[in-house]
Tab-separated table of C-alpha atoms and ligand atoms in Angstrom:
chain	number	residue	atom	x	y	z
A	169	MET	CA	18.391	1.197	-13.923
A	170	SER	CA	17.850	-0.861	-10.772
A	171	ARG	CA	17.568	2.404	-8.879
A	172	ILE	CA	14.601	3.500	-11.003
A	173	ILE	CA	12.877	0.137	-10.415
A	174	PHE	CA	13.538	0.486	-6.695
A	175	TRP	CA	11.978	3.962	-6.542
A	176	LEU	CA	9.003	2.897	-8.678
A	177	ALA	CA	8.388	-0.071	-6.368
A	178	LEU	CA	8.651	2.232	-3.342
A	179	VAL	CA	6.139	4.693	-4.825
A	180	PHE	CA	3.693	1.870	-5.591
A	181	LEU	CA	4.062	0.488	-2.067
A	182	VAL	CA	3.366	3.917	-0.546
A	183	ILE	CA	0.302	4.402	-2.766
A	184	PHE	CA	-0.979	0.922	-1.837
A	185	ALA	CA	-0.437	1.586	1.875
A	186	VAL	CA	-2.243	4.932	1.741
A	187	ARG	CA	-5.185	3.441	-0.179
A	188	SER	CA	-5.577	0.563	2.284
A	189	LYS	CA	-5.464	3.043	5.185
A	190	ILE	CA	-8.200	5.134	3.580
A	191	ARG	CA	-10.341	2.028	2.966
A	192	GLU	CA	-9.850	0.981	6.596
A	193	ALA	CA	-10.896	4.425	7.828
A	194	GLN	CA	-14.011	4.361	5.623
A	195	LYS	CA	-14.971	0.945	7.019
A	196	ARG	CA	-14.580	2.211	10.579
A	197	HIS	CA	-16.619	5.309	9.723
A	198	GLN	CA	-19.462	3.169	8.324
A	199	GLN	CA	-19.470	0.906	11.384
A	200	GLN	CA	-19.921	3.904	13.681
A	201	PHE	CA	-23.425	4.429	12.335
A	202	ARG	CA	-24.437	0.798	12.792
A	203	GLU	CA	-25.431	-0.895	16.013
A	204	PRO	CA	-22.340	-1.739	18.093
A	205	GLN	CA	-23.219	-5.447	18.465
A	206	GLN	CA	-25.080	-6.713	15.433
A	207	PRO	CA	-26.100	-10.372	15.268
A	208	ALA	CA	-24.561	-12.188	12.301
A	209	GLY	CA	-26.778	-12.313	9.221
A	210	GLY	CA	-29.411	-9.917	10.559
A	211	GLY	CA	-29.712	-7.546	7.625
A	212	ALA	CA	-33.405	-6.744	7.303
A	213	ARG	CA	-34.158	-7.767	10.871
A	214	SER	CA	-31.796	-5.142	12.312
A	215	ASN	CA	-33.481	-2.480	10.169
A	216	GLU	CA	-36.855	-3.437	11.657
A	217	LYS	CA	-35.320	-3.176	15.108
A	218	VAL	CA	-34.041	0.317	14.375
A	219	VAL	CA	-37.514	1.368	13.199
A	220	ALA	CA	-39.110	-0.130	16.321
A	221	GLU	CA	-36.655	1.767	18.528
A	222	ALA	CA	-37.296	5.076	16.759
A	223	GLU	CA	-38.909	7.465	19.159
A	224	THR	CA	-41.989	9.574	18.671
A	225	MET	CA	-41.126	13.208	18.075
A	226	LEU	CA	-43.148	16.029	19.578
A	227	GLN	CA	-43.212	19.729	18.734
A	228	CYS	CA	-42.572	22.297	21.431
A	229	ALA	CA	-45.591	24.548	21.976
A	230	HIS	CA	-43.264	27.518	22.591
A	231	CYS	CA	-40.398	27.391	20.064
A	232	GLY	CA	-41.738	24.796	17.606
A	233	ILE	CA	-38.636	22.587	17.711
A	234	PHE	CA	-39.106	18.807	17.374
A	235	TYR	CA	-37.692	16.670	20.195
A	236	PRO	CA	-38.018	13.054	21.494
A	237	ALA	CA	-41.231	12.370	23.448
A	238	SER	CA	-39.195	11.009	26.395
A	239	GLU	CA	-37.707	14.496	26.925
A	240	SER	CA	-41.116	16.138	26.925
A	241	VAL	CA	-42.059	18.576	29.699
A	242	GLN	CA	-45.811	18.944	30.050
A	243	ALA	CA	-47.433	22.093	31.400
A	244	ARG	CA	-50.945	23.532	30.984
A	245	GLY	CA	-51.897	20.498	28.865
A	246	ARG	CA	-49.213	21.208	26.260
A	247	ASP	CA	-45.819	19.685	25.471
A	248	TYR	CA	-42.580	21.662	25.714
A	249	CYS	CA	-38.971	20.889	24.805
A	250	SER	CA	-37.577	22.027	28.164
A	251	ALA	CA	-38.614	23.151	31.624
A	252	ALA	CA	-37.535	26.678	30.680
A	253	HIS	CA	-40.041	26.832	27.826
A	254	ALA	CA	-42.748	25.179	29.967
A	255	THR	CA	-42.480	27.945	32.572
A	256	LEU	CA	-42.539	30.777	30.024
A	257	PRO	CA	-45.915	32.425	29.447
A	258	ALA	CA	-47.733	31.061	26.393
A	259	ALA	CA	-46.920	33.034	23.230
B	4	LIG	ZN1	-39.096	24.907	23.154
């Protein structure tokens, strides 16, 4: 009888350990998408910061893909996603 109790306790311990590991992994996964160093208690404020840091997106005049404005290559008065597309003849 004590053997059955021992095995039941062991099974419960294993299940508990696995569940806590999964919860830990989920927490780590969620933190990856947040800012690495967040000030304490800055819930809404950090969201505003993220919006302020969002970059303007431009559309490539050649392929139509959207890309950050900082990566823009300008040629002939138009914006392109890369130097390769800027040098291609206009479609
Ligand atoms: Zn392009």
